[in-house]
PDB file of C-alpha atoms in Angstrom:
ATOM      1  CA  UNK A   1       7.021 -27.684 -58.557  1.00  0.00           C
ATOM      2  CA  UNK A   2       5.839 -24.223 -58.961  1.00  0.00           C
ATOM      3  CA  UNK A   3       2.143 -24.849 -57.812  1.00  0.00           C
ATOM      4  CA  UNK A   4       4.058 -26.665 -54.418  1.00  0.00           C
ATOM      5  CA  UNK A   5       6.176 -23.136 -54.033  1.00  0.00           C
ATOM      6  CA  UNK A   6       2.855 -21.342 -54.097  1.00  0.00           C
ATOM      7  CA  UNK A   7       0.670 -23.581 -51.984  1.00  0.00           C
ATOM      8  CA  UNK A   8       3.591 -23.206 -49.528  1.00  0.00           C
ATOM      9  CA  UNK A   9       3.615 -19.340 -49.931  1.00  0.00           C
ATOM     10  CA  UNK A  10       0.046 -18.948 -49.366  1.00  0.00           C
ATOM     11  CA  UNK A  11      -0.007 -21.350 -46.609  1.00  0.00           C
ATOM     12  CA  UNK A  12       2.749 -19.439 -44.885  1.00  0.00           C
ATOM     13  CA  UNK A  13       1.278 -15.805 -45.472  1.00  0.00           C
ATOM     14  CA  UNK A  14      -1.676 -16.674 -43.599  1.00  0.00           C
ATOM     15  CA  UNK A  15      -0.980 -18.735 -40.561  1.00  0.00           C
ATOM     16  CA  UNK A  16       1.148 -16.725 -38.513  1.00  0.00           C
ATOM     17  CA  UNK A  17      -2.331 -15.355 -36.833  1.00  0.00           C
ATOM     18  CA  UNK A  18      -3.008 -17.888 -34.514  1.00  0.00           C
ATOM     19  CA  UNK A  19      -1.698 -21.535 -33.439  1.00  0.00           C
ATOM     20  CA  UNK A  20      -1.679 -24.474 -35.912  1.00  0.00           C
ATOM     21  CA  UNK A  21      -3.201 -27.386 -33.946  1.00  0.00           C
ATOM     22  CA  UNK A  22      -1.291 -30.354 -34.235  1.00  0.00           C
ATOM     23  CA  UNK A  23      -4.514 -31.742 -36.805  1.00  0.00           C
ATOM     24  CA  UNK A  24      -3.553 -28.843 -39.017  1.00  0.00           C
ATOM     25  CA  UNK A  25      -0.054 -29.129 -39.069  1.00  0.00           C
ATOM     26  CA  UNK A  26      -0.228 -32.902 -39.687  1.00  0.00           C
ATOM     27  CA  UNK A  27      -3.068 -31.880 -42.498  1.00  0.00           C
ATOM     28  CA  UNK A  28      -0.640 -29.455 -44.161  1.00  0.00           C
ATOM     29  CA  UNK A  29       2.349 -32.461 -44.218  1.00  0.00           C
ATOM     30  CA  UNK A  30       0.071 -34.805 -45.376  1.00  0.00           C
ATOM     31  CA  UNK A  31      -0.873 -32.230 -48.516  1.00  0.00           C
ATOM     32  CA  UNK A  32       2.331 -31.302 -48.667  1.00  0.00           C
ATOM     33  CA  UNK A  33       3.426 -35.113 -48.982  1.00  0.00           C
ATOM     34  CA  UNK A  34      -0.203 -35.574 -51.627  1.00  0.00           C
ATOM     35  CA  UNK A  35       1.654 -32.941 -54.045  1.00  0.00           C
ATOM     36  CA  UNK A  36       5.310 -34.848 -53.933  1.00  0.00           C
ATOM     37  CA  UNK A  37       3.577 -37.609 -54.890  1.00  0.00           C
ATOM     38  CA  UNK A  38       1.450 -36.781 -57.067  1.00  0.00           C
ATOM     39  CA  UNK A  39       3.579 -33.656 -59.105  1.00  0.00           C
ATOM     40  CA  UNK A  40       7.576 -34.773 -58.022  1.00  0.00           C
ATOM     41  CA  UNK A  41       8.813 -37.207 -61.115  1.00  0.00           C
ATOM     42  CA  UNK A  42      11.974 -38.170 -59.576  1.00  0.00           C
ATOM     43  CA  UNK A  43      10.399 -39.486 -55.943  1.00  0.00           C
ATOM     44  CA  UNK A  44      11.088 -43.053 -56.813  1.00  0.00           C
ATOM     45  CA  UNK A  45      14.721 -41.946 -58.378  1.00  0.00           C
ATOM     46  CA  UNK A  46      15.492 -40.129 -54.766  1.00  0.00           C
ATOM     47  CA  UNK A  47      14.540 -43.638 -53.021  1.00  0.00           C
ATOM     48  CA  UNK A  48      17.538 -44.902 -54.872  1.00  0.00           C
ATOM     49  CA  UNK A  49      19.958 -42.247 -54.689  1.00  0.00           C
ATOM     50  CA  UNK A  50      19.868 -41.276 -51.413  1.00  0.00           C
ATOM     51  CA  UNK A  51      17.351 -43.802 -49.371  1.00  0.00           C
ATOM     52  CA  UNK A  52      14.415 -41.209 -49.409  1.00  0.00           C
ATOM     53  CA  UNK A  53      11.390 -42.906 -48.176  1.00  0.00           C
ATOM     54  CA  UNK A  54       8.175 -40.481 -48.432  1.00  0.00           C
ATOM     55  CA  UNK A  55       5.930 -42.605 -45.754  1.00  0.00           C
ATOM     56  CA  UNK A  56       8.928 -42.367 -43.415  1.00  0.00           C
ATOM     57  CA  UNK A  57       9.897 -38.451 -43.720  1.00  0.00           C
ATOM     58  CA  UNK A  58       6.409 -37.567 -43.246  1.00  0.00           C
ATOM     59  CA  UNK A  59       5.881 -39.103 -39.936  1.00  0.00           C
ATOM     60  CA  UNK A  60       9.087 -37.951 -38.716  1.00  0.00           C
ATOM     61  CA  UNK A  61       8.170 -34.539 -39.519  1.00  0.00           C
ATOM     62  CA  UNK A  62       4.895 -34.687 -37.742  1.00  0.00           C
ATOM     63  CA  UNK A  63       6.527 -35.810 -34.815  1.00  0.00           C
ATOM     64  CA  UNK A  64       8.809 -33.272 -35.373  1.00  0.00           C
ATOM     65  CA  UNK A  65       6.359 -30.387 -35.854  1.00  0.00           C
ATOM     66  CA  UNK A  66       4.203 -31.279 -32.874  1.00  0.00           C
ATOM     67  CA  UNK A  67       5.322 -28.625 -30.512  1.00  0.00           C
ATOM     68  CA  UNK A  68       6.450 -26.044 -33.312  1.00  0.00           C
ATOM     69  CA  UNK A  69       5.032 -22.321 -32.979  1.00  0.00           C
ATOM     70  CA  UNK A  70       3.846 -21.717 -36.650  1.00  0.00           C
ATOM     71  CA  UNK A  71       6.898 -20.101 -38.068  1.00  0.00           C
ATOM     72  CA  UNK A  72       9.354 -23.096 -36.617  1.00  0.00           C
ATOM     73  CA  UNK A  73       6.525 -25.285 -38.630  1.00  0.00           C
ATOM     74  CA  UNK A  74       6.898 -23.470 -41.801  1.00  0.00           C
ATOM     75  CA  UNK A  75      10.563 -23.726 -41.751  1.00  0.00           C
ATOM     76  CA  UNK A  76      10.540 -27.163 -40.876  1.00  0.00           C
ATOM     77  CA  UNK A  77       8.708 -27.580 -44.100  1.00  0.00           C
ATOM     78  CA  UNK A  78      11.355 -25.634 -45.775  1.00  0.00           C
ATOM     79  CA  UNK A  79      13.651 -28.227 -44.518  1.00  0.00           C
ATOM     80  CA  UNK A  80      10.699 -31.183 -45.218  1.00  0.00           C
ATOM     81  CA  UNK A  81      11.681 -30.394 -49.034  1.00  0.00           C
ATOM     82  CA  UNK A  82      15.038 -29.702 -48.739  1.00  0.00           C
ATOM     83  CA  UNK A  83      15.656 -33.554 -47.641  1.00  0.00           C
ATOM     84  CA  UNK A  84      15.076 -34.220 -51.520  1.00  0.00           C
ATOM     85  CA  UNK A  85      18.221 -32.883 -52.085  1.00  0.00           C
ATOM     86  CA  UNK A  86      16.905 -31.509 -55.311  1.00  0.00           C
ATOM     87  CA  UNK A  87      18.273 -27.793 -56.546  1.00  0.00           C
ATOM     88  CA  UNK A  88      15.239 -27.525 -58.955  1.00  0.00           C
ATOM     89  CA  UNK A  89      12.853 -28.550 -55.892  1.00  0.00           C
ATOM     90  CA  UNK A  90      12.092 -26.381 -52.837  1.00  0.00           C
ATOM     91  CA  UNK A  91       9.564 -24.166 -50.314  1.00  0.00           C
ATOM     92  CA  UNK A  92      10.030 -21.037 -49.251  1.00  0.00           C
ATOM     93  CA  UNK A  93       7.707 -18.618 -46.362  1.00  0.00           C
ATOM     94  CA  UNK A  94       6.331 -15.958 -48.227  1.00  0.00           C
ATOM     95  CA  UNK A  95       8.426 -13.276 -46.615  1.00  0.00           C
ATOM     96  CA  UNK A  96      10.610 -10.372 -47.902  1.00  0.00           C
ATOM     97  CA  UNK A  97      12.730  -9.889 -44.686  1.00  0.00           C
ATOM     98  CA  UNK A  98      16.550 -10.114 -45.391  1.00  0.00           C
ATOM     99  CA  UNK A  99      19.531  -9.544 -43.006  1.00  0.00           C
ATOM    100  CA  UNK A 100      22.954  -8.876 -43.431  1.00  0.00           C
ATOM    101  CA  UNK A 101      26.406  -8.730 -41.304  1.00  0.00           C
ATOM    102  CA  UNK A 102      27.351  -6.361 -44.252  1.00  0.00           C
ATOM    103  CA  UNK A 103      29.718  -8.946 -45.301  1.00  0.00           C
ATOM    104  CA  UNK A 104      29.589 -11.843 -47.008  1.00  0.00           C
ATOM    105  CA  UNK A 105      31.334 -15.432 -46.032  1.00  0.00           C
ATOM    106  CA  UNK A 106      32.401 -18.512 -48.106  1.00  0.00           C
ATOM    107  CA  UNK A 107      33.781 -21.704 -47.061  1.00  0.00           C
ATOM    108  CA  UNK A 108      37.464 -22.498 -47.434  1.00  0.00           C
ATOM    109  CA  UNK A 109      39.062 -25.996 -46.602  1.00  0.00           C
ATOM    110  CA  UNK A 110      37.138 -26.247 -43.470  1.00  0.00           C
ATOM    111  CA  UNK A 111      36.717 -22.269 -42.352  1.00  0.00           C
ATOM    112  CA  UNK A 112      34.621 -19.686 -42.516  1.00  0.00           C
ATOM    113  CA  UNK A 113      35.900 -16.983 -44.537  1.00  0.00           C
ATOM    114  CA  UNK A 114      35.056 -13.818 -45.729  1.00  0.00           C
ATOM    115  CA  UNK A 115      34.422 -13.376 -49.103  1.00  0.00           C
ATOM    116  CA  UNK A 116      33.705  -9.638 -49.209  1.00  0.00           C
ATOM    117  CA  UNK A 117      32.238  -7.079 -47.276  1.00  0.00           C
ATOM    118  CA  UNK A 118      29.837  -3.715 -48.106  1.00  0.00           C
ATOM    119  CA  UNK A 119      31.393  -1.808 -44.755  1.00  0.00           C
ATOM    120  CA  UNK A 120      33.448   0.851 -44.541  1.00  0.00           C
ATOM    121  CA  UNK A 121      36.754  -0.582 -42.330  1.00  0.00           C
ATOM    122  CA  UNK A 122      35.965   2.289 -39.239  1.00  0.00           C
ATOM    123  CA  UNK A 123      32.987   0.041 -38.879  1.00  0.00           C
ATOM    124  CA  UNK A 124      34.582  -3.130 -40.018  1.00  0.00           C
ATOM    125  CA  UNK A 125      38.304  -4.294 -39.779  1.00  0.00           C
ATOM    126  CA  UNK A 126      37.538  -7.318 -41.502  1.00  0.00           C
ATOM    127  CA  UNK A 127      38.317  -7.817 -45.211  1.00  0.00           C
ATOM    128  CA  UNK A 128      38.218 -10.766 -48.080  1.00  0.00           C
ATOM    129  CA  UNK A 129      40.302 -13.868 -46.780  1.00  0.00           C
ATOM    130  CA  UNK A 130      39.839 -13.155 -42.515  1.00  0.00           C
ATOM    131  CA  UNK A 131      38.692 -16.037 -41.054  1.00  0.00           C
ATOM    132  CA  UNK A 132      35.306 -15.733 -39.243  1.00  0.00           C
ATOM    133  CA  UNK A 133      35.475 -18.019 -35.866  1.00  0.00           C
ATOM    134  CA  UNK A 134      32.306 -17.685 -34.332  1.00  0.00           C
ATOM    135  CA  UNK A 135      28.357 -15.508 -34.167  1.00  0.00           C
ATOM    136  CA  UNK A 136      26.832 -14.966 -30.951  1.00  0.00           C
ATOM    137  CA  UNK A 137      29.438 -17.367 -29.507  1.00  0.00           C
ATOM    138  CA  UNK A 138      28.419 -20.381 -31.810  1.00  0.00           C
ATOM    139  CA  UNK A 139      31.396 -21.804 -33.800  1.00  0.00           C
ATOM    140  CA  UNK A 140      30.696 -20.780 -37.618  1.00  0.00           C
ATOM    141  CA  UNK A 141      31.228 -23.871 -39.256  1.00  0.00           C
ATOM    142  CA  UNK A 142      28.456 -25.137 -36.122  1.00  0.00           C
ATOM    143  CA  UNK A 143      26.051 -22.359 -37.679  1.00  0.00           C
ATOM    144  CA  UNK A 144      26.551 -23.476 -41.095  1.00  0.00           C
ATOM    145  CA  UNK A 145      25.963 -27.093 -40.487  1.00  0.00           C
ATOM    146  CA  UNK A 146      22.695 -25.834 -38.542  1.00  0.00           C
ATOM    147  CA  UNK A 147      21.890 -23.658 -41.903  1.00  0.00           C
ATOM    148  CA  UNK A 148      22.577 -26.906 -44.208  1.00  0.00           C
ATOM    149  CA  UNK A 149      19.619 -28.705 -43.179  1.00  0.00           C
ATOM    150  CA  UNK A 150      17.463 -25.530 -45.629  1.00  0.00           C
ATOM    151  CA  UNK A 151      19.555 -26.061 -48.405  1.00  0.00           C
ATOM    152  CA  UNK A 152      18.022 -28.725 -50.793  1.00  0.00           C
ATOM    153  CA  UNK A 153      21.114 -29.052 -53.699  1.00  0.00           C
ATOM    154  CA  UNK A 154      22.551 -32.968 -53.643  1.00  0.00           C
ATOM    155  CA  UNK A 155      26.327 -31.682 -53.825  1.00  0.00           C
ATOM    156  CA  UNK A 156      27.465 -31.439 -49.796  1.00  0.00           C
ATOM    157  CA  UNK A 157      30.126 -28.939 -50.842  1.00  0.00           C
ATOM    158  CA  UNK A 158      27.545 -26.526 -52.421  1.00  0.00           C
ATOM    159  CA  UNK A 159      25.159 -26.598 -49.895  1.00  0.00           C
ATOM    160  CA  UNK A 160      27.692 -25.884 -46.618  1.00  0.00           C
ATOM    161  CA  UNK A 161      28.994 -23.082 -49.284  1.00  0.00           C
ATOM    162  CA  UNK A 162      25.146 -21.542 -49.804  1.00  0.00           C
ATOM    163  CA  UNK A 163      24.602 -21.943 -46.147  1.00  0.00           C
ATOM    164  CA  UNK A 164      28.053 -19.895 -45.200  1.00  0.00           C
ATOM    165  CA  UNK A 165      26.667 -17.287 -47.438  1.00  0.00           C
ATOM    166  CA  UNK A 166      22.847 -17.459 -45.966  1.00  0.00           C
ATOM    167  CA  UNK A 167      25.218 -17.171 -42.656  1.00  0.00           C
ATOM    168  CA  UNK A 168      25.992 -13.323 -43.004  1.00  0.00           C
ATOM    169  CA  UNK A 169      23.454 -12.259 -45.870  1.00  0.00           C
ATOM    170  CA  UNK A 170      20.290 -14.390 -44.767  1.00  0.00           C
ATOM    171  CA  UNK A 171      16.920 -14.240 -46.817  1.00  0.00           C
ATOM    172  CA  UNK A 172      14.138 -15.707 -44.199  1.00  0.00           C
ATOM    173  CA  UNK A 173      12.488 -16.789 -47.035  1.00  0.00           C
ATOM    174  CA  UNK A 174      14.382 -19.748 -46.834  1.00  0.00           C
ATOM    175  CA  UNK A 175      15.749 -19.846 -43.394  1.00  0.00           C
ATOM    176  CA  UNK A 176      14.812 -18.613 -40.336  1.00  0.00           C
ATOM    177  CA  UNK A 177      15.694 -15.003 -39.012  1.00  0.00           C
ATOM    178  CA  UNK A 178      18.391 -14.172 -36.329  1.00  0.00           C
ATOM    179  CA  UNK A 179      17.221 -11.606 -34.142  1.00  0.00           C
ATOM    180  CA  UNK A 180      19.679  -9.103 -33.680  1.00  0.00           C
ATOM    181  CA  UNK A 181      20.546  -5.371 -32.898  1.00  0.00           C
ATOM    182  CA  UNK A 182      21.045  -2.372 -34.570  1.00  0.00           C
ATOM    183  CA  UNK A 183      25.017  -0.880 -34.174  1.00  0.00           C
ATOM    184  CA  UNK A 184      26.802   1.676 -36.236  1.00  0.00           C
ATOM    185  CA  UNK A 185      23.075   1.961 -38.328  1.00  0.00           C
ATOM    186  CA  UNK A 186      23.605  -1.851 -39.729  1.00  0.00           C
ATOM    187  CA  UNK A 187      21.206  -4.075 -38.799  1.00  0.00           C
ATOM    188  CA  UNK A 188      23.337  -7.561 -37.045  1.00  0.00           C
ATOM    189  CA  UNK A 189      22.012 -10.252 -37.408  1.00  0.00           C
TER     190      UNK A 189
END
């Protein structure tokens, strides 16, 4: 597990320079698929818990990847290992780049809520228990479902939970940046 992090991180660091061919990215599934094999002890356990089927989920990834610019590719291999549904198990681009809303939002029932926020109310109104219906227009239980597909934990409820949270505090080491603006001196992403 750890050498698969690292090969992912190294990979990552260096390939934002110039465009992957389609050979390379289909290279860098096929390692990436050589290492599960080889290193991941519970591959034939996921077959039977959840229908995983290596040979399948690496062609529909190439397919997938085909047309990616390199940092959609690395994320898509962030999502390549989180289909293991695994919590000890996953791939992150070497990147330190974080982004917040200044609050942070859980899932209640079926809403997004938020938990708590770092902002002073002036810049804020919002506080623990408000209700957050939409980002940039997008419904936010749409935007976590889109955020659940970089979450590799088996439990549903946990992962739409970590994804409401990678909603409004968002480490693009695991999923991809929102570009955003700067207002009041926070960064939105």
């Amino acid at each position: 597990m750890l050498k698969l992090g690292l090969a992912l991180s190294l990979v990552a660091s260096v390939a934002f320079s110039s465009p992957l061919t389609v050979a390379e990215k289909n290279s860098d599934i096929d390692q990436l698929a050589s290492l599960i094999k080889s290193q991941y002890a519970p591959l034939q356990l996921k077959g039977k818990q959840i229908g995983l089927q290596l040979p399948l989920l690496v062609e529909a990834y190439k397919d997938r990847a085909e047309k990616l610019s390199n940092k959609d590719f690395y994320y898509l291999l962030n999502q390549f290992v989180a289909e293991f549904r695994d919590g000890h198990f996953k791939a992150t681009v070497k990147t330190d780049h974080k982004s917040t809303l200044g609050f942070v939002s859980d899932i209640v029932g079926n809403e997004v809520v938020i938990e708590n926020s770092a902002l002073p109310p002036f810049l804020f109104p919002g506080t623990r228990g408000d209700i957050v219906v939409s980002l940039d227009g997008v419904p936010a239980m749409e935007a976590v479902k889109d955020l659940e597909k970089y979450i590799g934990v088996p439990h549903d409820k946990t992962r739409r939970r970590l994804a409401a949270f990678q909603l409004t505090w968002r480490s693009s080491s695991m999923v991809p940046p929102e570009n955003g603006q700067v207002e009041g001196g926070h960064q939105v992403a």
